[in-house]
Amino acid sequence: MRASLQSLLKKSSPLFRGIFLGTMAFSTYFCMYAFRKPFSAATYSDLTLWGIDYKIVLVVAQVLGYATAKGMGIKVVAEVKPHQRMLYIIGMILYAEICLLLFALVPAPDNWMFMYLNGLGLGMIFGLVFSYLEGRRITDLLGAGLAVSFIVSSGIIKSVSRWALSFGIDEFWMPFVVGLCFFPALIISVWCMNLVPKPDEQDKLERVERVPMFAKQRRKFMKKYGLGMVLLVCIYVLMTVFRDIRDNFGVEIWQELGVSDIKIFSETEILIGIAISLMTGVAFLIKNHKNALWFNHGLIFGGCILMLLGTLLYNGGSITGYWWMVWNGLGLYMVYVPFNGILFDRLLAALNERGNVGFLFYTADFCGYLGSVFVLLIKNFGKNPISWLDLLNAFAQLLPTLCIVLVVSSYFYFNQIFQQKTKSGLRFLGA
C-alpha cells in the first residue's frame, strides 16, 4: 500500500500533491492540539500551589516546557534530516500522551510537572510539520491551511473537552482521554504526509533550496540581518502574549462576558480561521517574493489596526463582547499567522539565502513563549488584581500600538537591505 500510494503521488499533478500534503499537514497539527489544549478547557478552581492559582501554574508549566522545546528547536529542527521527521513527530506525541496519563495518575497539585514535560514534547511539532511544506511553489497556500488548523483546532478541541467534562469525566483524566481519541488519526496523517515527494527542481529554483542551518550558518545569518530579526521577533513576542491569554483563559474570559455555551470556542474560531485562510492564501498569487514580504507586513499592520478599532468600538458600547472577541481574534491572527512560516519562507526567498524556516521560526517562538510566562507571573503576583477580561482589554490597546511601530520599522529596515543588494548587483554588472 505504501509503495502504490507513493507511486501515485509521484505521478500526480503538483496541485493534487499540494492538496494531499496540505490536508495531511492540517490533520496532523489539528490532532496535536488534542494533546496540548484540553486542560485549558477546565478551570481547576479552588486549587493553588505556592500561592499561585493552580491553572496559572499549569499554563506556565506547559508554556515553559514549550519554550524550552522551542529553544532546543532552534538547533534540532534546523538540522533535522527529512527521513527523521516522521519518527520525531510520532515519538514526541506519544511522549506527550504519556505525560498526560501521569498528570491524571499523580494527585494534584503535585502533578504540575507533567504539564511542563507535556509542553516539552509538543514544542517542536509545528516546525517539523512545516518542514514538509516549506520551499514549494505553493507554500503560501499550504501555510494558510496549516494556519487555519491551529486557529480552528484550539477552539474545537476546547469545545470537545468541555463536552467530555459534561459527561462526568474527571478534569484531570479528561486531557488524556481526549488525546487518546485523536491518536489514531494523527498516526495516519503523519504517515501519509511522509509519503509526499520532496520539493522538485522548479520549487528549488523559485523558492531557493532549503538546507539544514548549522551554528556557523545561523550566526552568519544573524550577523547580516540581526536588527530586522529583532524587530520581527518583538512583534511576535507581543502577539504571543496576547494569544496565550486569549487562548488559555478563554473559558474565564467568556464567562466574564456572560457566555457559557460550549460551542462558543469552535464557533468564533472557525469564522476567524476561514477569514485568515483567505487573506494569507492571497500571498500565493504574488510571485515576486519582495512584494509578498510587503504583503505580509501589510497583514500585520492591518491586524493591529483591526484590534485597536474593535476594542475602541467595544469599550464605546458599539459592539457586543462576542463581536469584540471575533474582531480581536481576527486582528490577532492577521499578525500572528504570517510568522508561522509564511513570512519567513518569503523572507529567505527574497533575500536569496539558503537555509530553512525552522531556525527563524523557533528563534521567534522561543522568545514569544518566554514573554508569555513573564506576563502570567506578573499578573499573578501583581499588587493590583485584574481580571482576565480587563487584562485582555488593556493589552488589545497597548500591544497593537507597539506592533505598528515595530512593523513599520521592519519595513524600512528590509527595504534598505534590498536597496543595498540592488546597488551591489549593479556595481557587479558595471565591473
PDB file of N, CA and C in Angstrom, residues 7-21 197:
ATOM      1  N   SER A   7       3.841   5.922  -5.333  1.00  0.00           N
ATOM      2  CA  SER A   7       3.921   5.984  -6.789  1.00  0.00           C
ATOM      3  C   SER A   7       2.846   6.896  -7.362  1.00  0.00           C
ATOM      4  N   LEU A   8       1.640   6.793  -6.811  1.00  0.00           N
ATOM      5  CA  LEU A   8       0.535   7.645  -7.249  1.00  0.00           C
ATOM      6  C   LEU A   8       0.865   9.125  -7.032  1.00  0.00           C
ATOM      7  N   LEU A   9       1.448   9.434  -5.877  1.00  0.00           N
ATOM      8  CA  LEU A   9       1.776  10.825  -5.571  1.00  0.00           C
ATOM      9  C   LEU A   9       2.868  11.361  -6.491  1.00  0.00           C
ATOM     10  N   LYS A  10       3.842  10.531  -6.834  1.00  0.00           N
ATOM     11  CA  LYS A  10       4.924  10.957  -7.728  1.00  0.00           C
ATOM     12  C   LYS A  10       4.404  11.261  -9.131  1.00  0.00           C
ATOM     13  N   LYS A  11       3.414  10.479  -9.576  1.00  0.00           N
ATOM     14  CA  LYS A  11       2.861  10.650 -10.921  1.00  0.00           C
ATOM     15  C   LYS A  11       1.783  11.736 -10.987  1.00  0.00           C
ATOM     16  N   SER A  12       1.265  12.116  -9.848  1.00  0.00           N
ATOM     17  CA  SER A  12       0.145  13.068  -9.822  1.00  0.00           C
ATOM     18  C   SER A  12       0.621  14.492 -10.130  1.00  0.00           C
ATOM     19  N   SER A  13      -0.323  15.375 -10.366  1.00  0.00           N
ATOM     20  CA  SER A  13      -0.014  16.775 -10.661  1.00  0.00           C
ATOM     21  C   SER A  13       0.435  17.491  -9.391  1.00  0.00           C
ATOM     22  N   PRO A  14       1.186  18.589  -9.541  1.00  0.00           N
ATOM     23  CA  PRO A  14       1.593  19.369  -8.364  1.00  0.00           C
ATOM     24  C   PRO A  14       0.401  19.846  -7.534  1.00  0.00           C
ATOM     25  N   LEU A  15      -0.717  20.143  -8.205  1.00  0.00           N
ATOM     26  CA  LEU A  15      -1.908  20.602  -7.500  1.00  0.00           C
ATOM     27  C   LEU A  15      -2.454  19.504  -6.591  1.00  0.00           C
ATOM     28  N   PHE A  16      -2.552  18.271  -7.127  1.00  0.00           N
ATOM     29  CA  PHE A  16      -3.067  17.163  -6.323  1.00  0.00           C
ATOM     30  C   PHE A  16      -2.147  16.889  -5.137  1.00  0.00           C
ATOM     31  N   ARG A  17      -0.826  16.883  -5.401  1.00  0.00           N
ATOM     32  CA  ARG A  17       0.132  16.653  -4.317  1.00  0.00           C
ATOM     33  C   ARG A  17       0.007  17.725  -3.247  1.00  0.00           C
ATOM     34  N   GLY A  18      -0.206  18.965  -3.700  1.00  0.00           N
ATOM     35  CA  GLY A  18      -0.344  20.064  -2.756  1.00  0.00           C
ATOM     36  C   GLY A  18      -1.577  19.920  -1.882  1.00  0.00           C
ATOM     37  N   ILE A  19      -2.707  19.555  -2.511  1.00  0.00           N
ATOM     38  CA  ILE A  19      -3.951  19.362  -1.754  1.00  0.00           C
ATOM     39  C   ILE A  19      -3.791  18.223  -0.755  1.00  0.00           C
ATOM     40  N   PHE A  20      -3.179  17.134  -1.203  1.00  0.00           N
ATOM     41  CA  PHE A  20      -2.970  15.978  -0.329  1.00  0.00           C
ATOM     42  C   PHE A  20      -2.060  16.351   0.845  1.00  0.00           C
ATOM     43  N   LEU A  21      -0.934  16.999   0.550  1.00  0.00           N
ATOM     44  CA  LEU A  21       0.014  17.389   1.594  1.00  0.00           C
ATOM     45  C   LEU A  21      -0.617  18.384   2.558  1.00  0.00           C
ATOM     46  N   PRO A 197       6.389  13.458  -2.141  1.00  0.00           N
ATOM     47  CA  PRO A 197       7.738  13.730  -2.655  1.00  0.00           C
ATOM     48  C   PRO A 197       8.286  15.076  -2.172  1.00  0.00           C
TER      49      PRO A 197
END
